[in-house]
Tab-separated table of C-alpha atoms and ligand atoms in Angstrom:
chain	number	residue	atom	x	y	z
A	30	MET	CA	0.000	0.000	0.000
A	31	PHE	CA	2.600	2.552	1.154
A	32	ASN	CA	5.803	0.690	0.362
A	33	LYS	CA	7.821	2.983	-1.824
A	34	GLY	CA	10.884	3.390	0.385
A	35	TYR	CA	12.371	0.936	2.886
A	36	ALA	CA	14.392	0.710	6.076
A	37	ASP	CA	17.474	-1.272	7.068
A	38	VAL	CA	18.508	-1.600	10.694
A	39	LEU	CA	22.152	-1.636	11.738
A	40	ILE	CA	22.887	-2.813	15.276
A	41	GLY	CA	25.768	-3.984	17.436
A	42	LEU	CA	25.467	-7.658	18.331
A	43	GLN	CA	27.757	-7.771	21.361
A	44	TYR	CA	28.250	-5.336	24.259
A	45	GLY	CA	28.719	-2.022	22.448
A	46	ASP	CA	31.762	-0.395	20.878
A	47	GLU	CA	31.752	-2.776	17.878
A	48	GLY	CA	32.480	0.065	15.455
A	49	LYS	CA	28.929	0.652	14.226
A	50	ALA	CA	29.601	4.266	13.255
A	51	ARG	CA	32.380	3.361	10.830
A	52	VAL	CA	30.059	0.934	9.041
A	53	VAL	CA	27.323	3.584	8.881
A	54	ASP	CA	29.919	5.914	7.414
A	55	ASN	CA	30.755	3.271	4.829
A	56	ILE	CA	27.211	2.571	3.628
A	57	ALA	CA	25.398	5.869	4.318
A	58	HIS	CA	25.588	6.810	0.619
A	59	ASN	CA	22.976	4.098	-0.071
A	60	TYR	CA	20.327	5.879	2.028
A	61	ASP	CA	18.480	9.211	2.236
A	62	ILE	CA	17.973	9.258	6.001
A	63	ILE	CA	20.109	8.118	8.946
A	64	ALA	CA	18.006	7.754	12.078
A	65	ARG	CA	18.451	6.860	15.721
A	66	PHE	CA	15.756	5.053	17.653
A	67	ASN	CA	17.127	4.519	21.174
A	68	GLY	CA	19.428	5.857	23.860
A	69	GLY	CA	20.911	9.306	24.163
A	70	ALA	CA	24.232	10.838	25.090
A	71	ASN	CA	25.403	7.479	26.492
A	72	ALA	CA	26.312	6.460	22.937
A	73	GLY	CA	29.509	7.921	21.683
A	74	HIS	CA	32.353	7.843	19.299
A	75	THR	CA	35.103	10.229	18.440
A	76	VAL	CA	35.780	11.138	14.852
A	77	GLU	CA	39.174	12.413	13.752
A	78	THR	CA	38.783	15.259	11.286
A	79	SER	CA	41.288	17.509	9.577
A	80	LYS	CA	40.229	20.230	12.032
A	81	GLY	CA	40.624	18.049	15.124
A	82	LYS	CA	38.573	15.537	17.083
A	83	LEU	CA	34.789	15.595	17.078
A	84	ALA	CA	32.776	13.689	19.702
A	85	LEU	CA	29.370	12.510	18.499
A	86	ASN	CA	26.871	11.363	21.103
A	87	GLN	CA	23.356	12.122	19.986
A	88	VAL	CA	23.415	13.248	16.354
A	89	PRO	CA	23.358	10.234	13.963
A	90	SER	CA	26.699	9.220	12.427
A	91	GLY	CA	25.630	10.182	8.897
A	92	VAL	CA	26.294	13.827	9.783
A	93	PHE	CA	29.304	14.079	7.468
A	94	TYR	CA	27.153	13.319	4.417
A	95	ARG	CA	25.809	16.792	3.836
A	96	ASP	CA	22.843	15.674	1.734
A	97	LYS	CA	21.466	13.188	4.279
A	98	ILE	CA	18.478	13.763	6.526
A	99	LEU	CA	19.286	13.049	10.195
A	100	TYR	CA	16.541	11.989	12.561
A	101	MET	CA	16.301	11.250	16.275
A	102	GLY	CA	13.209	9.174	16.959
A	103	SER	CA	10.773	9.147	19.855
A	104	GLY	CA	12.665	6.253	21.490
A	105	CYS	CA	15.612	8.573	22.158
A	106	VAL	CA	16.221	10.606	25.284
A	107	ILE	CA	17.557	14.071	24.526
A	108	ASN	CA	19.995	16.087	26.613
A	109	PRO	CA	19.563	19.668	25.313
A	110	GLU	CA	22.766	21.073	26.790
A	111	LYS	CA	24.963	18.294	25.408
A	112	LEU	CA	23.177	18.466	22.068
A	113	VAL	CA	23.922	22.170	21.737
A	114	ALA	CA	27.618	21.510	22.442
A	115	GLU	CA	27.626	18.720	19.872
A	116	ILE	CA	25.958	20.885	17.228
A	117	LYS	CA	28.513	23.647	17.858
A	118	GLY	CA	31.320	21.132	17.281
A	119	ILE	CA	29.677	20.007	14.029
A	120	GLU	CA	29.089	23.552	12.808
A	121	ALA	CA	32.705	24.430	13.573
A	122	LEU	CA	33.555	21.978	10.776
A	123	ASP	CA	31.324	24.017	8.419
A	124	ILE	CA	28.705	21.284	8.402
A	125	ASN	CA	25.203	22.708	8.363
A	126	LEU	CA	22.321	20.949	10.123
A	127	GLU	CA	19.559	23.398	9.315
A	128	GLY	CA	16.736	21.888	7.332
A	129	ARG	CA	18.106	18.333	7.595
A	130	PHE	CA	18.248	17.556	11.314
A	131	HIS	CA	14.981	16.568	12.987
A	132	ILE	CA	14.036	15.461	16.489
A	133	ALA	CA	10.790	13.642	17.247
A	134	GLY	CA	8.444	15.719	19.389
A	135	GLN	CA	7.642	12.502	21.264
A	136	ALA	CA	11.299	11.969	22.307
A	137	SER	CA	11.856	12.352	26.049
A	138	VAL	CA	13.787	15.179	27.681
A	139	VAL	CA	16.667	14.219	29.974
A	140	GLN	CA	16.010	16.497	32.944
A	141	PRO	CA	18.736	17.718	35.313
A	142	HIS	CA	17.541	15.515	38.158
A	143	HIS	CA	17.938	12.421	35.929
A	144	ILE	CA	21.646	13.106	35.524
A	145	LEU	CA	22.158	13.818	39.217
A	146	ILE	CA	20.285	10.666	40.271
A	147	ASP	CA	22.221	8.505	37.777
A	148	GLY	CA	25.457	9.706	39.383
A	149	ILE	CA	24.231	8.321	42.696
A	150	THR	CA	22.355	5.151	41.744
A	151	GLY	CA	24.147	3.950	38.580
A	152	GLY	CA	27.417	2.954	40.253
A	153	LYS	CA	27.065	-0.815	40.462
A	154	ILE	CA	25.915	-1.121	36.857
A	155	GLY	CA	28.680	1.238	35.816
A	156	THR	CA	26.381	3.555	33.856
A	157	THR	CA	27.712	6.431	31.796
A	158	ARG	CA	26.000	8.841	34.247
A	159	ASN	CA	24.086	10.589	31.516
A	160	GLY	CA	20.734	10.233	33.267
A	161	ILE	CA	19.513	7.703	30.699
A	162	GLY	CA	18.067	5.160	33.161
A	163	PRO	CA	16.281	7.687	35.398
A	164	CYS	CA	14.825	9.371	32.279
A	165	TYR	CA	13.370	6.119	30.900
A	166	ALA	CA	12.164	5.272	34.413
A	167	ASP	CA	10.254	8.562	34.558
A	168	ARG	CA	8.807	7.775	31.136
A	169	ALA	CA	7.359	4.583	32.600
A	170	ASN	CA	6.306	6.260	35.871
A	171	ARG	CA	4.618	9.125	34.000
A	172	MET	CA	3.410	10.992	37.132
A	173	ASP	CA	4.002	11.062	40.845
A	174	GLY	CA	0.573	11.994	42.157
A	175	SER	CA	-0.147	15.254	40.367
A	176	ARG	CA	3.512	15.941	39.530
A	177	LEU	CA	4.386	15.328	35.881
A	178	LEU	CA	7.580	13.264	35.621
A	179	HIS	CA	7.840	12.546	31.914
A	180	ILE	CA	8.339	15.595	29.700
A	181	ARG	CA	8.885	15.402	25.954
A	182	MET	CA	10.636	17.597	23.425
A	183	GLY	CA	7.283	18.487	21.845
A	184	ASP	CA	6.012	19.671	25.240
A	185	LEU	CA	8.916	22.069	25.667
A	186	LYS	CA	8.455	23.413	22.160
A	187	HIS	CA	4.717	23.779	22.627
A	188	ASP	CA	4.814	25.699	25.929
A	189	PRO	CA	8.191	26.257	27.594
A	190	GLU	CA	6.669	28.684	30.127
A	191	TYR	CA	4.484	25.883	31.435
A	192	PHE	CA	6.919	22.953	31.288
A	193	PHE	CA	10.196	24.446	32.580
A	194	PRO	CA	8.729	25.144	36.063
A	195	LEU	CA	7.737	21.458	36.154
A	196	ILE	CA	11.340	20.466	35.412
A	197	ALA	CA	12.443	22.824	38.207
A	198	GLU	CA	9.965	21.182	40.569
A	199	ASN	CA	11.258	17.704	39.683
A	200	LEU	CA	14.774	18.919	40.441
A	201	ARG	CA	13.685	20.418	43.766
A	202	VAL	CA	11.962	17.210	44.908
A	203	ALA	CA	14.871	14.987	43.806
A	204	ALA	CA	17.409	17.284	45.519
A	205	GLU	CA	15.459	16.854	48.748
A	206	THR	CA	15.171	13.081	48.374
A	207	TYR	CA	18.740	12.360	47.249
A	208	ASN	CA	20.560	15.240	48.895
A	209	PHE	CA	22.530	16.421	45.863
A	210	GLY	CA	24.523	18.828	48.031
A	211	ASP	CA	25.541	22.251	46.864
A	212	ILE	CA	23.869	22.877	43.494
A	213	ASP	CA	22.411	26.073	42.066
A	214	GLN	CA	18.988	24.920	40.928
A	215	VAL	CA	18.007	28.251	39.370
A	216	GLU	CA	21.168	28.370	37.287
A	217	ILE	CA	20.754	24.750	36.148
A	218	ILE	CA	17.235	25.405	34.868
A	219	GLN	CA	18.242	28.696	33.240
A	220	LYS	CA	21.047	26.955	31.346
A	221	MET	CA	18.672	24.272	30.151
A	222	LYS	CA	16.178	26.898	28.924
A	223	THR	CA	18.894	28.635	26.935
A	224	SER	CA	20.029	25.350	25.424
A	225	PHE	CA	16.540	24.273	24.503
A	226	ALA	CA	15.792	27.599	22.817
A	227	SER	CA	18.596	26.999	20.347
A	228	ILE	CA	17.456	23.479	19.371
A	229	SER	CA	13.696	24.007	19.453
A	230	GLN	CA	13.759	24.643	15.675
A	231	TYR	CA	14.688	20.976	15.078
A	232	VAL	CA	11.725	19.503	16.985
A	233	GLU	CA	9.013	18.025	14.748
A	234	ASN	CA	5.371	18.224	15.813
A	235	ASP	CA	4.095	15.579	13.409
A	236	PRO	CA	4.703	12.026	14.767
A	237	LEU	CA	4.404	10.708	11.197
A	238	PHE	CA	7.251	12.918	9.950
A	239	LEU	CA	9.601	10.016	9.144
A	240	GLN	CA	6.814	7.707	8.031
A	241	ARG	CA	5.685	10.199	5.387
A	242	LEU	CA	9.212	10.520	4.009
A	243	VAL	CA	9.600	6.758	3.661
A	244	GLU	CA	6.122	6.415	2.160
A	245	SER	CA	7.221	8.904	-0.474
A	246	GLY	CA	10.202	6.702	-1.401
A	247	LYS	CA	13.033	7.677	0.956
A	248	LYS	CA	15.381	4.971	2.237
A	249	VAL	CA	16.288	4.989	5.888
A	250	LEU	CA	19.147	3.421	7.794
A	251	PHE	CA	18.384	2.982	11.479
A	252	GLU	CA	21.533	3.220	13.542
A	253	GLY	CA	21.328	1.344	16.848
A	254	ALA	CA	23.003	2.693	19.953
A	255	GLN	CA	24.503	0.335	22.558
A	256	SER	CA	24.014	-3.291	21.533
A	257	VAL	CA	21.993	-6.463	21.836
A	258	MET	CA	23.569	-7.698	25.077
A	259	LEU	CA	22.830	-4.300	26.634
A	260	ASP	CA	19.093	-4.435	25.814
A	261	VAL	CA	17.000	-3.697	28.905
A	262	MET	CA	15.032	-6.942	28.445
A	263	LYS	CA	17.099	-9.216	26.167
A	264	GLY	CA	20.565	-8.429	27.496
A	265	CYS	CA	22.441	-9.435	30.649
A	266	VAL	CA	19.897	-7.877	33.005
A	267	PRO	CA	20.552	-5.851	35.202
A	268	TYR	CA	23.980	-5.000	33.715
A	269	VAL	CA	22.423	-3.325	30.713
A	270	THR	CA	21.305	0.039	29.449
A	271	SER	CA	17.696	1.108	29.981
A	272	SER	CA	16.396	1.123	26.396
A	273	HIS	CA	15.647	-1.525	23.797
A	274	THR	CA	18.624	-1.966	21.518
A	275	VAL	CA	17.287	-4.823	19.363
A	276	ALA	CA	16.272	-4.384	15.717
A	277	GLY	CA	12.539	-4.573	16.434
A	278	ALA	CA	12.855	-1.465	18.587
A	279	ALA	CA	13.696	0.580	15.483
A	280	TYR	CA	10.031	0.329	14.500
A	281	VAL	CA	8.840	1.681	17.838
A	282	GLY	CA	11.492	4.238	18.760
A	283	GLY	CA	12.186	5.136	15.132
A	284	ASP	CA	8.609	6.183	14.311
A	285	LEU	CA	8.155	3.949	11.283
A	286	SER	CA	5.797	1.072	10.578
A	287	PRO	CA	7.482	-2.388	10.473
A	288	ALA	CA	5.990	-2.850	6.995
A	289	PHE	CA	9.074	-1.030	5.675
A	290	HIS	CA	11.730	-3.357	7.132
A	291	ARG	CA	14.102	-4.778	4.538
A	292	LYS	CA	17.049	-6.259	6.431
A	293	THR	CA	19.181	-6.205	9.564
A	294	ILE	CA	22.928	-5.628	9.474
A	295	GLY	CA	24.822	-6.854	12.555
A	296	ILE	CA	28.209	-5.546	13.649
A	297	VAL	CA	30.656	-7.515	15.798
A	298	LYS	CA	34.302	-7.374	16.779
A	299	ALA	CA	36.694	-10.258	16.129
A	300	VAL	CA	37.971	-9.932	19.694
A	301	MET	CA	35.066	-8.952	21.932
A	302	SER	CA	35.010	-6.240	24.566
A	303	ARG	CA	32.640	-5.088	27.242
A	304	VAL	CA	32.575	-2.227	29.732
A	305	GLY	CA	30.956	-2.243	33.135
A	306	ASN	CA	29.922	-5.224	35.224
A	307	GLY	CA	28.185	-8.457	34.271
A	308	PRO	CA	28.809	-11.997	32.990
A	309	PHE	CA	31.218	-12.430	30.084
A	310	PRO	CA	32.076	-16.157	29.773
A	311	SER	CA	34.753	-15.716	27.113
A	312	GLU	CA	36.638	-13.029	29.061
A	313	PHE	CA	40.402	-13.490	29.286
A	314	GLY	CA	41.082	-13.827	32.998
A	315	GLY	CA	37.421	-14.142	34.055
A	316	GLU	CA	36.342	-12.397	37.235
A	317	ALA	CA	39.884	-11.240	38.048
A	318	SER	CA	39.808	-9.256	34.817
A	319	GLU	CA	36.335	-7.896	35.553
A	320	GLU	CA	37.522	-6.650	38.937
A	321	TYR	CA	40.741	-5.228	37.482
A	322	CYS	CA	38.949	-3.383	34.676
A	323	ILE	CA	36.262	-1.750	36.772
A	324	SER	CA	38.439	-0.696	39.720
A	325	LEU	CA	38.761	3.036	40.209
A	326	ASN	CA	41.047	5.386	42.084
A	327	GLU	CA	39.562	7.521	44.830
A	328	ASP	CA	39.119	10.426	42.425
A	329	GLY	CA	36.987	8.229	40.132
A	330	THR	CA	39.636	7.731	37.435
A	331	PRO	CA	40.364	4.160	36.282
A	332	LYS	CA	43.058	2.373	38.278
A	333	HIS	CA	44.338	0.403	35.297
A	334	GLY	CA	43.511	2.742	32.443
A	335	LYS	CA	45.169	3.351	29.118
A	336	HIS	CA	48.161	5.258	30.507
A	337	PHE	CA	48.859	2.673	33.202
A	338	GLU	CA	48.802	-0.258	30.785
A	339	ALA	CA	50.937	1.528	28.199
A	340	GLN	CA	53.917	1.014	30.512
A	341	LEU	CA	53.564	-2.794	30.713
A	342	ASN	CA	55.670	-5.321	28.791
A	343	LEU	CA	53.566	-6.241	25.790
A	344	ASN	CA	55.297	-9.385	24.537
A	345	GLU	CA	55.583	-10.828	28.031
A	346	MET	CA	51.845	-10.387	28.590
A	347	LEU	CA	50.867	-11.839	25.239
A	348	TYR	CA	53.099	-14.912	25.704
A	349	SER	CA	52.045	-15.489	29.311
A	350	HIS	CA	50.620	-18.782	30.673
A	351	HIS	CA	47.810	-16.751	32.278
A	352	PRO	CA	44.745	-15.749	30.213
A	353	PHE	CA	44.415	-12.604	32.355
A	354	GLU	CA	47.819	-11.404	31.130
A	355	VAL	CA	47.065	-12.413	27.525
A	356	GLY	CA	43.888	-10.305	27.742
A	357	LYS	CA	45.897	-7.332	28.943
A	358	GLY	CA	48.266	-7.731	26.016
A	359	LEU	CA	45.405	-7.974	23.518
A	360	ARG	CA	43.770	-4.904	25.069
A	361	VAL	CA	46.917	-2.820	24.633
A	362	LEU	CA	47.307	-4.025	21.045
A	363	SER	CA	43.679	-3.428	20.109
A	364	LYS	CA	43.482	-0.108	22.020
A	365	GLU	CA	40.359	-1.125	23.905
A	366	TYR	CA	39.878	1.794	26.276
A	367	GLY	CA	36.895	4.104	26.818
A	368	THR	CA	37.346	7.078	24.489
A	369	VAL	CA	36.436	9.614	27.153
A	370	THR	CA	37.010	7.736	30.408
A	371	THR	CA	40.178	5.830	29.257
A	372	ARG	CA	38.855	2.913	31.345
A	373	PRO	CA	40.055	-0.510	30.187
A	374	ARG	CA	37.447	-2.562	28.360
A	375	ARG	CA	37.193	-6.214	29.345
A	376	ILE	CA	38.471	-8.449	26.530
A	377	GLY	CA	37.158	-11.852	25.405
A	378	ILE	CA	37.208	-14.502	22.690
A	379	LEU	CA	34.591	-14.252	19.935
A	380	ASP	CA	31.623	-16.146	21.351
A	381	LEU	CA	29.406	-18.063	18.906
A	382	PRO	CA	26.514	-19.028	21.252
A	383	GLN	CA	26.226	-15.328	22.135
A	384	LEU	CA	26.463	-14.353	18.466
A	385	ASN	CA	23.902	-16.929	17.470
A	386	TYR	CA	21.478	-15.541	20.053
A	387	ALA	CA	21.917	-11.996	18.754
A	388	ILE	CA	21.619	-13.032	15.104
A	389	ARG	CA	18.431	-14.996	15.587
A	390	LEU	CA	16.783	-12.480	17.861
A	391	ASN	CA	17.266	-9.748	15.286
A	392	GLY	CA	16.958	-11.541	11.959
A	393	VAL	CA	20.506	-10.565	11.001
A	394	THR	CA	21.335	-11.483	7.416
A	395	ASP	CA	24.494	-9.426	6.929
A	396	LEU	CA	27.379	-9.669	9.350
A	397	VAL	CA	30.280	-7.216	9.535
A	398	ILE	CA	33.306	-8.251	11.597
A	399	ASN	CA	35.471	-5.359	12.719
A	400	LYS	CA	39.028	-5.485	14.030
A	401	CYS	CA	39.980	-8.635	12.102
A	402	ASP	CA	43.541	-7.268	11.998
A	403	VAL	CA	43.761	-7.941	15.747
A	404	LEU	CA	43.321	-11.699	15.131
A	405	ARG	CA	46.910	-11.796	13.903
A	406	GLU	CA	48.080	-11.131	17.478
A	407	TYR	CA	46.987	-14.633	18.516
A	408	SER	CA	50.047	-15.883	16.646
A	409	GLY	CA	52.141	-14.199	19.352
A	410	THR	CA	50.425	-16.108	22.165
A	411	ARG	CA	51.881	-19.267	23.726
A	412	ASN	CA	48.874	-21.238	22.429
A	413	ASN	CA	49.421	-19.922	18.874
A	414	LYS	CA	45.804	-20.706	17.864
A	415	LEU	CA	42.784	-18.647	16.773
A	416	PRO	CA	40.143	-19.440	19.406
A	417	LEU	CA	36.348	-19.410	18.980
A	418	VAL	CA	33.840	-20.173	21.737
A	419	LYS	CA	31.622	-22.968	20.363
A	420	SER	CA	29.468	-23.760	23.449
A	421	TYR	CA	29.309	-23.350	27.217
A	422	GLU	CA	29.801	-25.832	30.005
A	423	PHE	CA	26.906	-25.341	32.429
A	424	ARG	CA	26.573	-27.612	35.466
A	425	GLY	CA	28.358	-30.497	33.751
A	426	GLU	CA	26.479	-30.187	30.452
A	427	SER	CA	27.463	-28.629	27.175
A	428	ILE	CA	24.893	-26.011	26.068
A	429	ASN	CA	24.760	-23.693	23.062
A	430	TYR	CA	22.428	-20.992	24.385
A	431	ILE	CA	22.537	-18.181	26.922
A	432	PRO	CA	20.603	-19.115	30.070
A	433	SER	CA	17.828	-16.605	30.797
A	434	SER	CA	18.973	-16.011	34.347
A	435	THR	CA	22.033	-13.794	34.515
A	436	MET	CA	23.063	-15.656	37.653
A	437	ALA	CA	23.073	-18.918	35.691
A	438	TYR	CA	24.981	-17.208	32.860
A	439	ARG	CA	27.687	-16.339	35.379
A	440	GLU	CA	28.212	-20.085	35.942
A	441	CYS	CA	28.807	-20.815	32.244
A	442	LYS	CA	32.358	-21.658	31.187
A	443	ALA	CA	33.472	-21.172	27.602
A	444	GLU	CA	34.157	-24.312	25.520
A	445	ILE	CA	36.694	-23.380	22.898
A	446	GLU	CA	37.581	-24.668	19.446
A	447	ASN	CA	40.932	-23.637	17.987
A	448	TYR	CA	41.798	-22.673	14.423
A	449	GLU	CA	45.174	-22.117	12.792
A	450	THR	CA	46.636	-18.633	13.125
A	451	PHE	CA	48.065	-16.355	10.465
A	452	ASP	CA	50.944	-13.920	10.639
A	453	GLU	CA	50.144	-11.532	7.797
A	454	ASP	CA	49.441	-7.865	8.518
A	455	LEU	CA	45.864	-7.233	7.354
A	456	THR	CA	45.981	-3.476	7.857
A	457	THR	CA	47.433	-2.856	4.402
A	458	MET	CA	45.128	-5.291	2.579
A	459	ARG	CA	42.226	-3.894	0.563
A	460	SER	CA	40.683	-6.882	-1.249
A	461	LYS	CA	39.376	-10.318	-0.319
A	462	GLU	CA	41.868	-11.977	-2.676
A	463	GLU	CA	44.734	-10.849	-0.437
A	464	LEU	CA	43.318	-12.342	2.779
A	465	PRO	CA	45.221	-15.245	4.381
A	466	GLU	CA	43.726	-18.690	3.883
A	467	ASN	CA	43.513	-19.322	7.648
A	468	LEU	CA	41.426	-16.182	8.124
A	469	LYS	CA	39.053	-17.373	5.383
A	470	ILE	CA	38.678	-20.725	7.164
A	471	PHE	CA	37.961	-18.900	10.427
A	472	LEU	CA	35.333	-16.633	8.811
A	473	ASN	CA	33.783	-19.617	7.078
A	474	ALA	CA	33.393	-21.388	10.455
A	475	ILE	CA	31.479	-18.363	11.754
A	476	GLU	CA	29.217	-18.329	8.703
A	477	GLN	CA	28.545	-22.075	8.964
A	478	THR	CA	27.673	-21.970	12.657
A	479	THR	CA	25.469	-18.894	12.489
A	480	GLY	CA	23.958	-19.381	9.026
A	481	THR	CA	24.736	-15.740	8.212
A	482	SER	CA	26.948	-14.126	5.577
A	483	VAL	CA	30.046	-12.198	6.560
A	484	VAL	CA	29.640	-9.280	4.163
A	485	ALA	CA	32.588	-7.121	5.216
A	486	ILE	CA	35.519	-7.021	7.584
A	487	GLY	CA	37.406	-4.191	9.259
A	488	VAL	CA	41.193	-4.401	9.060
A	489	GLY	CA	42.033	-1.146	10.845
A	490	PRO	CA	40.375	2.047	12.083
A	491	ASP	CA	40.653	4.133	8.902
A	492	ARG	CA	37.872	4.568	6.391
A	493	GLU	CA	39.724	2.616	3.700
A	494	GLN	CA	40.694	-0.238	6.050
A	495	PHE	CA	37.425	-1.967	5.301
A	496	ILE	CA	37.053	-4.891	2.896
A	497	THR	CA	33.673	-5.659	1.380
A	498	LEU	CA	33.317	-9.398	0.749
A	499	LYS	CA	29.749	-9.416	-0.580
A	500	ASP	CA	27.409	-6.613	-1.656
A	501	PHE	CA	25.198	-5.394	1.145
B	611	IMP	P1	23.773	3.675	30.714
B	611	IMP	O1	23.364	3.377	29.308
B	611	IMP	O2	24.544	4.969	30.842
B	611	IMP	O3	22.643	3.581	31.670
B	611	IMP	O4	24.819	2.532	31.161
B	611	IMP	C1	24.413	1.200	31.350
B	611	IMP	C2	25.475	0.205	30.858
B	611	IMP	O5	25.555	0.288	29.437
B	611	IMP	C3	26.878	0.491	31.370
B	611	IMP	O6	27.569	-0.722	31.572
B	611	IMP	C4	27.512	1.260	30.246
B	611	IMP	O7	28.913	1.195	30.265
B	611	IMP	C5	26.899	0.538	29.046
B	611	IMP	N1	26.852	1.398	27.863
B	611	IMP	C6	26.030	2.428	27.621
B	611	IMP	N2	26.279	2.966	26.417
B	611	IMP	C7	27.278	2.256	25.879
B	611	IMP	C8	27.957	2.300	24.616
B	611	IMP	O8	27.682	3.138	23.747
B	611	IMP	N3	28.949	1.359	24.442
B	611	IMP	C9	29.254	0.410	25.385
B	611	IMP	N4	28.619	0.338	26.545
B	611	IMP	C10	27.648	1.233	26.802
């Protein structure tokens, strides 16, 4: 009836930081619209430009394609102050957003009390302290008696004089309840008003804004934030984010009917990483690594961050008998540290039961494997094999699924199958013909087990270090 255009959904299949933005950058030319459907300023990547670094948190990654429409759907939570800073950074690169950047009026506003509460309550989960969880919680709570908790971008545009005092009241009540200490509430609200005024022009009143564009023939790429294992319901609950990150969520939070879905593109990393707490059966060094990676100094900085690990002996770690040390070596080599926090990411072997779960749950047909160049480093380990997790040992049995209870998942031990390593440097390769035979065998094993095509691989961080294996 309406189907002139279509939508593809691109999501991370592991624990975040799989390099989704670089794939969006690579395929954005195939689409008219790049849209986000979940999360907020908790997502992030830094882009190196000729004029310096640019941090993107809320604006979709297609921003560098000047002819693309950028959309933030109603499933997103918007931080006006951070958005203004982000837009300034983009405009400083002479990239114009006017007329092509749109925010759903139904998207929720991250209020100041959300951020302050997250700083207090999000510690054990290791949240990014952007107020994301408290904002989604207020969306579900809606009201507290007669006090309105959930306020949307369309509300603020419609009547700021009415809604800002409600935000101030929410801050006042939360400050009393949580004892935020010495904060200037009037100044906080004033700053937010100023920020909102400069982005109000981007807020769309019509909830069918995106739908109408796609009905008229436009093609949209939905860009997921966070990843499948961080989904609030399907991930490792409670060590997850507070939104839905799965492909289906694009058709709720992205303001488009599912009738337009064409395909799902899944992004993974050849050596997995995760930040924050929670089970990770393929982690090098297990719980000792988890503890090591999350530990902080008294001032809140990471105890074993990027600068600390840069001083360690790389070859000794990589060739160690202890998986914990091998993981440290692989982390240094693959530069797996938080871009802003510099906290070490936990490192693990590519896990097929986990991948299978994510692929099936999301109908993934096209798989992109980033950081394949890092696989070469396994040839410097004592084991000198390319490992893949094929199943888990759970209470004496071999299983190939993720138990629903996170507590049970913690008990799972990785069962590993080894493949032959390769020693070639992939970072200079640009075509599939050049790839080492042992890498092809390894990729083929992934395709066979998951029933999905590996359509491209990343062989380094730069735009051209990306090899397309099949059209997608
Ligand atoms: P929140 O999304 O800030 O509430 O954080 C909840 C959990 O999700 C924490 O473990 C975060 O580190 C993780 N998380 C949130 N956003 C990202 C992301 O973009 N990449 C990786 N992890 C993330």
